[in-house]
Tab-separated table of C-alpha atoms in Angstrom:
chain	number	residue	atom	x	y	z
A	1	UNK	CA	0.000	0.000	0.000
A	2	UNK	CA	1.183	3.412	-0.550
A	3	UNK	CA	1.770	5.502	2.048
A	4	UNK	CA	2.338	9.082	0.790
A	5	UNK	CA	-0.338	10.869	1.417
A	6	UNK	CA	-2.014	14.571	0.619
A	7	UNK	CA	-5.286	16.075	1.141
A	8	UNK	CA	-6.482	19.387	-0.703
A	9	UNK	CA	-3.307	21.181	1.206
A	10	UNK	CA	0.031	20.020	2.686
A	11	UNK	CA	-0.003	16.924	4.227
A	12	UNK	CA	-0.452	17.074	8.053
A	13	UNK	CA	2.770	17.458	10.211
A	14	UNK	CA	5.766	16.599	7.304
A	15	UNK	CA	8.389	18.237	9.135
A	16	UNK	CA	9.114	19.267	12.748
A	17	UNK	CA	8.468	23.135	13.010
A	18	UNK	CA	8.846	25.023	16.017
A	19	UNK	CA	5.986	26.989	17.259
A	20	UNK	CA	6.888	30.671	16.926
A	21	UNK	CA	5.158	32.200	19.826
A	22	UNK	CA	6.123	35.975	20.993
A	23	UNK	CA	4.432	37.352	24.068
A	24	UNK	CA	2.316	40.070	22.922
A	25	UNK	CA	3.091	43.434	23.883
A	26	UNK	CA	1.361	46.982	24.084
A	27	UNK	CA	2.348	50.278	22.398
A	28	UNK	CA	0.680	53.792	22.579
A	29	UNK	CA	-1.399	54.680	19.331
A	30	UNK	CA	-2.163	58.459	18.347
A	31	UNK	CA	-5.174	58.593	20.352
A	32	UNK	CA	-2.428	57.511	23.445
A	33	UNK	CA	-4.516	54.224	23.893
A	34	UNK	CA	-2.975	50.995	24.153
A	35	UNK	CA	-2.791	48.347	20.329
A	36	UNK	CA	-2.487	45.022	21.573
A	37	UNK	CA	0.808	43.892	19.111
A	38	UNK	CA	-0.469	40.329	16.939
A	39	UNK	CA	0.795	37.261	18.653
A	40	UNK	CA	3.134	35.119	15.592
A	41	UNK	CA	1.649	31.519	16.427
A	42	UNK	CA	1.953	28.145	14.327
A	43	UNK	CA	-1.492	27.631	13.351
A	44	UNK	CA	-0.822	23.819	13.506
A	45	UNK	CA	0.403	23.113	16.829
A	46	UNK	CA	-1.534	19.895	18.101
A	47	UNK	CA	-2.914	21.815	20.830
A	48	UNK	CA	-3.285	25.388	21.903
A	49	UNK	CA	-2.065	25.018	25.407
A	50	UNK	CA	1.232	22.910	24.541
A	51	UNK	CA	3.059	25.470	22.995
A	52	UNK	CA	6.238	23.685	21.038
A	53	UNK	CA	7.294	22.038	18.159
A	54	UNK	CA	4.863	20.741	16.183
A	55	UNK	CA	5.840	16.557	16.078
A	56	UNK	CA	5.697	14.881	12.471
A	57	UNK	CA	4.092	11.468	13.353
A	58	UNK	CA	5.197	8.312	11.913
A	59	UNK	CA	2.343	5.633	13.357
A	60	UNK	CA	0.492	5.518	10.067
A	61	UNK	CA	3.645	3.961	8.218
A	62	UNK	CA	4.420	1.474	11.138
A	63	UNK	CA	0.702	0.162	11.011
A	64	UNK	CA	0.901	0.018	6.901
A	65	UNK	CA	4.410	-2.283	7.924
A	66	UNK	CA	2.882	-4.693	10.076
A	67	UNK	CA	0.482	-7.534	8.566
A	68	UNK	CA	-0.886	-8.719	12.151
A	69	UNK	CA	-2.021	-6.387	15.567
A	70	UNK	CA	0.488	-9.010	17.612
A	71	UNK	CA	3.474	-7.872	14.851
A	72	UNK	CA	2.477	-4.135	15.077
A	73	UNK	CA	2.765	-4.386	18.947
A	74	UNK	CA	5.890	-5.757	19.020
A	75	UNK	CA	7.292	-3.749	16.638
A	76	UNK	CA	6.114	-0.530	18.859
A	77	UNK	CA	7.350	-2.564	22.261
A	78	UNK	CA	10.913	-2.698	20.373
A	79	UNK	CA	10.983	1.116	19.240
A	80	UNK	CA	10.233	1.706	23.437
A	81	UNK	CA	12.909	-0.610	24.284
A	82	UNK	CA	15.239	1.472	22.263
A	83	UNK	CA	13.807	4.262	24.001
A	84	UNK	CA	14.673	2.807	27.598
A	85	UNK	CA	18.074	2.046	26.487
A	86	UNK	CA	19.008	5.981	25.048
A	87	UNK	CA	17.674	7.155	28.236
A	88	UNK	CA	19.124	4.725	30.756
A	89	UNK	CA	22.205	5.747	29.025
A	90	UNK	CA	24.618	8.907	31.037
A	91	UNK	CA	24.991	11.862	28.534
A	92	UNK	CA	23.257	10.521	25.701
A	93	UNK	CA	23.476	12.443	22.794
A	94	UNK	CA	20.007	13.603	20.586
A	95	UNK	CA	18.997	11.187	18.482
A	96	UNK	CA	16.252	12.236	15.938
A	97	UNK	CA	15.364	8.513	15.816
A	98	UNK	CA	14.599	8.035	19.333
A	99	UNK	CA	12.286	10.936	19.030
A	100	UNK	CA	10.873	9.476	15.705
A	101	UNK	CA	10.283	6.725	17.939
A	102	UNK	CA	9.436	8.249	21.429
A	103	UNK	CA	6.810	9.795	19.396
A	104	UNK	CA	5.294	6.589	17.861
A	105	UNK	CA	5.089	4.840	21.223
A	106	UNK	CA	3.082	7.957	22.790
A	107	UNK	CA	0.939	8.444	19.584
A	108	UNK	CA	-0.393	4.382	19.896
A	109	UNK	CA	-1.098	4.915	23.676
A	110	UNK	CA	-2.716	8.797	23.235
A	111	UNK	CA	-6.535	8.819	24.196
A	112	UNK	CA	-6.380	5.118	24.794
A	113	UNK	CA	-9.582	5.585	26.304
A	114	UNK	CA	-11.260	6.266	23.404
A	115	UNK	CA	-9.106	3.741	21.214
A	116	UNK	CA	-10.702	0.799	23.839
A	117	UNK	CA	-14.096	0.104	24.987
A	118	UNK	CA	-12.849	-0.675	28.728
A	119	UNK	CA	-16.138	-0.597	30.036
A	120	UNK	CA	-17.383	-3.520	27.809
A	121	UNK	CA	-14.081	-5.527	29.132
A	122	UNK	CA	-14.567	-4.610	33.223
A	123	UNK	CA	-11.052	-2.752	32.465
A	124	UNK	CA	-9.871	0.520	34.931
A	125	UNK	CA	-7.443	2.258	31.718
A	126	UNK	CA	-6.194	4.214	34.922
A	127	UNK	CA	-4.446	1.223	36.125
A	128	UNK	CA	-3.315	-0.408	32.952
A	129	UNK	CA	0.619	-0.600	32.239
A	130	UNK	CA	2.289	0.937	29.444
A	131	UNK	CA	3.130	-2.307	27.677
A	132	UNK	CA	-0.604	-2.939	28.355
A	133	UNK	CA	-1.682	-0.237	26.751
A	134	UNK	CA	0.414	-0.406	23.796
A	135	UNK	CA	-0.828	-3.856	23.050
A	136	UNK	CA	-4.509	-2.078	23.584
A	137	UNK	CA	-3.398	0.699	21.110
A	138	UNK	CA	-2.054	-1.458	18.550
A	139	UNK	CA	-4.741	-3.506	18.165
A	140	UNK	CA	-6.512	0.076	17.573
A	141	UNK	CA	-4.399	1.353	15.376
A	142	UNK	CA	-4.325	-1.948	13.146
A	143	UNK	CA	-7.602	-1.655	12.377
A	144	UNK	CA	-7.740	2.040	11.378
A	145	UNK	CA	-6.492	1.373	7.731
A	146	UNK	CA	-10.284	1.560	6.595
A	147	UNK	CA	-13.178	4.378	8.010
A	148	UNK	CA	-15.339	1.787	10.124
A	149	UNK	CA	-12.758	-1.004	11.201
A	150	UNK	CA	-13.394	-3.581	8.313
A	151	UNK	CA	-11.832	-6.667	8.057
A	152	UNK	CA	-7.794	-6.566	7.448
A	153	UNK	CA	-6.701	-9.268	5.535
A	154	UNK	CA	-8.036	-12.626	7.573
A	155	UNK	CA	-8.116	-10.566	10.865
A	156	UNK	CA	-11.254	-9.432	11.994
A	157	UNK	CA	-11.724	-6.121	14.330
A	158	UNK	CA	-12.743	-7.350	18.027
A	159	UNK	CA	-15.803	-6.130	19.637
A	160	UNK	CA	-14.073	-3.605	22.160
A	161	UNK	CA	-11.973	-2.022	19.774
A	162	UNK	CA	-13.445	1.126	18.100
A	163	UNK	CA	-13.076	1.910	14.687
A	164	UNK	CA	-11.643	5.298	13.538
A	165	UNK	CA	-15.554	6.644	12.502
A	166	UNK	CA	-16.101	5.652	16.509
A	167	UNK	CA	-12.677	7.332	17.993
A	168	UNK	CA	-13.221	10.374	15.899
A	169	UNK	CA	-16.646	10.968	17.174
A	170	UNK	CA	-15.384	10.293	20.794
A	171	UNK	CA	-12.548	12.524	20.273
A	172	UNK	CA	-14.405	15.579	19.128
A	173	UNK	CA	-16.703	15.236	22.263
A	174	UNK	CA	-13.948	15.022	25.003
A	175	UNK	CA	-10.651	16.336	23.330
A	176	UNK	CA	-11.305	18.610	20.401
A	177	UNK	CA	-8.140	20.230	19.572
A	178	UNK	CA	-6.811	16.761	18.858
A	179	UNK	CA	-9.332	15.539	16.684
A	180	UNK	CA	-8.029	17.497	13.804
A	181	UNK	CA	-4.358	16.015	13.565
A	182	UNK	CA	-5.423	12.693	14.769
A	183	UNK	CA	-7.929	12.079	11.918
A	184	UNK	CA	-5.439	13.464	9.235
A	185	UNK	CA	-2.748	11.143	10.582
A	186	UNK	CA	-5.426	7.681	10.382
A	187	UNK	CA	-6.639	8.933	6.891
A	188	UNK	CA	-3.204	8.280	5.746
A	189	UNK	CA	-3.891	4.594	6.310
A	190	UNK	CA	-7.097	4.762	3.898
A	191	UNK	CA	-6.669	2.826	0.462
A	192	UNK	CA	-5.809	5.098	-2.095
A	193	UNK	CA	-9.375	3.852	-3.794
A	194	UNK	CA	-11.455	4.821	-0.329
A	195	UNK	CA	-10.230	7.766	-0.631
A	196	UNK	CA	-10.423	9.033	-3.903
A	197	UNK	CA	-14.164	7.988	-3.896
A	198	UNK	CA	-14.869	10.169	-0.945
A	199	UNK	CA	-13.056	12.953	-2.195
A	200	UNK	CA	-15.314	12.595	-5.802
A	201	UNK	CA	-18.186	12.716	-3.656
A	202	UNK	CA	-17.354	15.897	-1.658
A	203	UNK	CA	-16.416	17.543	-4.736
A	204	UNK	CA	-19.839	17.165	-6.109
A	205	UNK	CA	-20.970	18.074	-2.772
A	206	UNK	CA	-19.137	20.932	-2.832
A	207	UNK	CA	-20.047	22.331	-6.655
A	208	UNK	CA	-23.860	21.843	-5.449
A	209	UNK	CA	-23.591	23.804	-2.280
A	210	UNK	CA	-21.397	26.644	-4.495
A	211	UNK	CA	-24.006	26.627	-7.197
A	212	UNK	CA	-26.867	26.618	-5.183
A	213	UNK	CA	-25.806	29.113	-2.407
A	214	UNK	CA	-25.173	31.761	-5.673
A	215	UNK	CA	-29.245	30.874	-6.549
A	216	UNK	CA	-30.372	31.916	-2.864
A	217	UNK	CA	-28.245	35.259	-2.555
A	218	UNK	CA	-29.535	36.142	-5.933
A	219	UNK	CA	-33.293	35.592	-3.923
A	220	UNK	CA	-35.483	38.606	-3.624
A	221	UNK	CA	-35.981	38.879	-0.048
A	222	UNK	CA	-39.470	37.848	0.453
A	223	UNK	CA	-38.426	34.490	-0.982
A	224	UNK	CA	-35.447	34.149	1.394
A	225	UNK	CA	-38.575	34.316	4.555
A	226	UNK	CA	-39.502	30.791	2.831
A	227	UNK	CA	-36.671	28.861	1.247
A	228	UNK	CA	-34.314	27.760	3.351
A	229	UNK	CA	-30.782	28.226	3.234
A	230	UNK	CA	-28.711	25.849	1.659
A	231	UNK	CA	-26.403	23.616	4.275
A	232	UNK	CA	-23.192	22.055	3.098
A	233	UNK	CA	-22.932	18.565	2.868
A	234	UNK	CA	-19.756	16.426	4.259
A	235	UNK	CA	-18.745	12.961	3.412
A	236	UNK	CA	-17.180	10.873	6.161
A	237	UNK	CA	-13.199	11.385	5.739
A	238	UNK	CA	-12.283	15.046	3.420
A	239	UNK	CA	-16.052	16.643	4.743
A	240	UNK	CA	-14.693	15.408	8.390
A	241	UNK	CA	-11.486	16.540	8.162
A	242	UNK	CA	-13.011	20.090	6.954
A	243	UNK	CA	-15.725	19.880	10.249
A	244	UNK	CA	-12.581	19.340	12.055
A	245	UNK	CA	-10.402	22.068	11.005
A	246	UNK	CA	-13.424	24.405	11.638
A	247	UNK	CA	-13.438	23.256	15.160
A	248	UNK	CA	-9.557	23.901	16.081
A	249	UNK	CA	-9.483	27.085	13.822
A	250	UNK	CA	-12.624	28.377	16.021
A	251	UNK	CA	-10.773	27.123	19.608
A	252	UNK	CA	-7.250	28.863	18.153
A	253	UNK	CA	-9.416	32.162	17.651
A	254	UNK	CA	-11.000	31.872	21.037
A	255	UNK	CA	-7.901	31.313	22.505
A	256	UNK	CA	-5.974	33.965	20.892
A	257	UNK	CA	-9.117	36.959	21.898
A	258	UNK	CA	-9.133	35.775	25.103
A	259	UNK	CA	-5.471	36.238	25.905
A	260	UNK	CA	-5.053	39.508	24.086
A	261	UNK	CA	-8.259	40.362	26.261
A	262	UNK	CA	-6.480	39.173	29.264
A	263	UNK	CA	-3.179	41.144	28.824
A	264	UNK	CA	-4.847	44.144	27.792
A	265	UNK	CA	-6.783	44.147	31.110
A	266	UNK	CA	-3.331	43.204	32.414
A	267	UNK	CA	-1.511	46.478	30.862
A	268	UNK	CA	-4.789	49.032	31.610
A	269	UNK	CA	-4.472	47.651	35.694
A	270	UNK	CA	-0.425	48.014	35.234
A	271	UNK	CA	-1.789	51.898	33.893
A	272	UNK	CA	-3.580	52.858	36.473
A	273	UNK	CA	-1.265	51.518	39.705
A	274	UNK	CA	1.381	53.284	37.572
A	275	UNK	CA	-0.754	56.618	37.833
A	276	UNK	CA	-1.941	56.227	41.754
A	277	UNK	CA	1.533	55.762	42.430
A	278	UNK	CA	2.750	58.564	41.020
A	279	UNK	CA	-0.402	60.637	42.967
């Protein structure tokens, strides 16, 4: 299978960038109020409050390697081996391959809670070992080369394992600025003929809703009062992945007002013990 990837843009997280935050500062305008200065941010950080470098993540072309969930996991039990081993070691020098691999051990045991059914299984996640719950997360992520868990090769996905339509949807509810990357990482997995048809489909989808948005603004306005406003249309993996974006653009907004809201608030109190003082 192949495993480059792209969607309508750049492929998600090809290359370790650093974040470029800048604490935002305040200058004096004309009118001798205070202009909040823009705060530089990478727009793709996995999550707003873990400002760093943005990881690339290498799971999807482990799970494309491995032709069984008991060769994936201990394939990812070696990489943490190797991981011990650098660290156990005195002085050990970077390694971008231990990363590569740090990163592929945390990536198969991230939001194991939604990977797993554990309540179907009597299973506390909460007291589950990390080798435990990397042979948990690799039978997840064996299964996520296909939308709703089908069958992979003669192995067929158990009952307490969700599928990626299931973790997505689980995702969104309880961690939201994740659900972006982690979707655009599992597509990756998707046959190249899964997704191609999708993407056909939300093309059309996307024409219609074009076309037909252009016949309602043209509307008089008495006929706006009774047809209704068209509503795009999403197929399950590149409609998703838009629905997703959406979601962590809107939280990176949010976050971004709120903190120049905050410091502003922050400078105008500085302001005015500044003046007392001085009274």
């Amino acid at each position: 299978m192949n495993v480059n990837f792209s969607l309508y843009k750049q492929p998600y997280f090809t290359g370790t960038v650093n974040a470029r935050w800048s604490k935002p500062g305040y200058k004096v305008n004309k009118q001798n109020q205070p202009a909040v200065q823009q705060v530089s941010v990478d727009k793709h950080s996995s999550s707003i409050k873990d400002i760093g470098a943005v990881r690339t993540k290498y799971l999807s072309e482990i799970v494309l390697m491995n032709d069984s969930p008991e060769e994936l996991a201990e394939h990812i039990m070696a990489l943490k081996r190797k991981v011990l081993e650098h660290d156990l070691r005195k002085n050990a020098p970077y390694d971008p391959k231990i990363e590569h691999a740090r990163n592929i051990v945390r990536d198969t045991i991230l939001h194991i809670d939604c990977k797993i059914d554990f309540r179907s299984l009597g299973v506390n996640p909460d007291k589950l070992t990390e080798d435990e719950k990397i042979e948990y997360g690799s039978k997840f992520a064996f299964w996520t080369t296909s939308f709703d868990g089908a069958k992979r090769g003669k192995f067929e996905r158990p009952y307490y394992v969700r599928s990626a339509h299931e973790y997505i949807d689980l995702l969104e509810e309880r961690h939201p600025l994740y659900a972006a990357e982690e979707f655009g990482d599992i597509v990756k997995r998707f046959s190249e003929r899964e997704r191609n048809a999708d993407k056909r489909i939300q093309d059309a989808y996307d024409a219609d809703y074009k076309r037909t948005l252009s016949e309602y603004r043209r509307l008089p306005f008495s006929r706006k009062l009774t047809v209704p406003m068209p509503q795009q249309k999403y197929t399950p993996i590149y409609g998703r992945l838009k629905k997703l974006e959406e979601v962590r653009q809107n939280a990176y907004d949010d976050y971004i007002a709120n903190k120049q809201a905050s410091q502003r608030e922050e400078y105008e109190r500085w302001l005015r013990d500044t003046f007392d003082n001085t009274n």
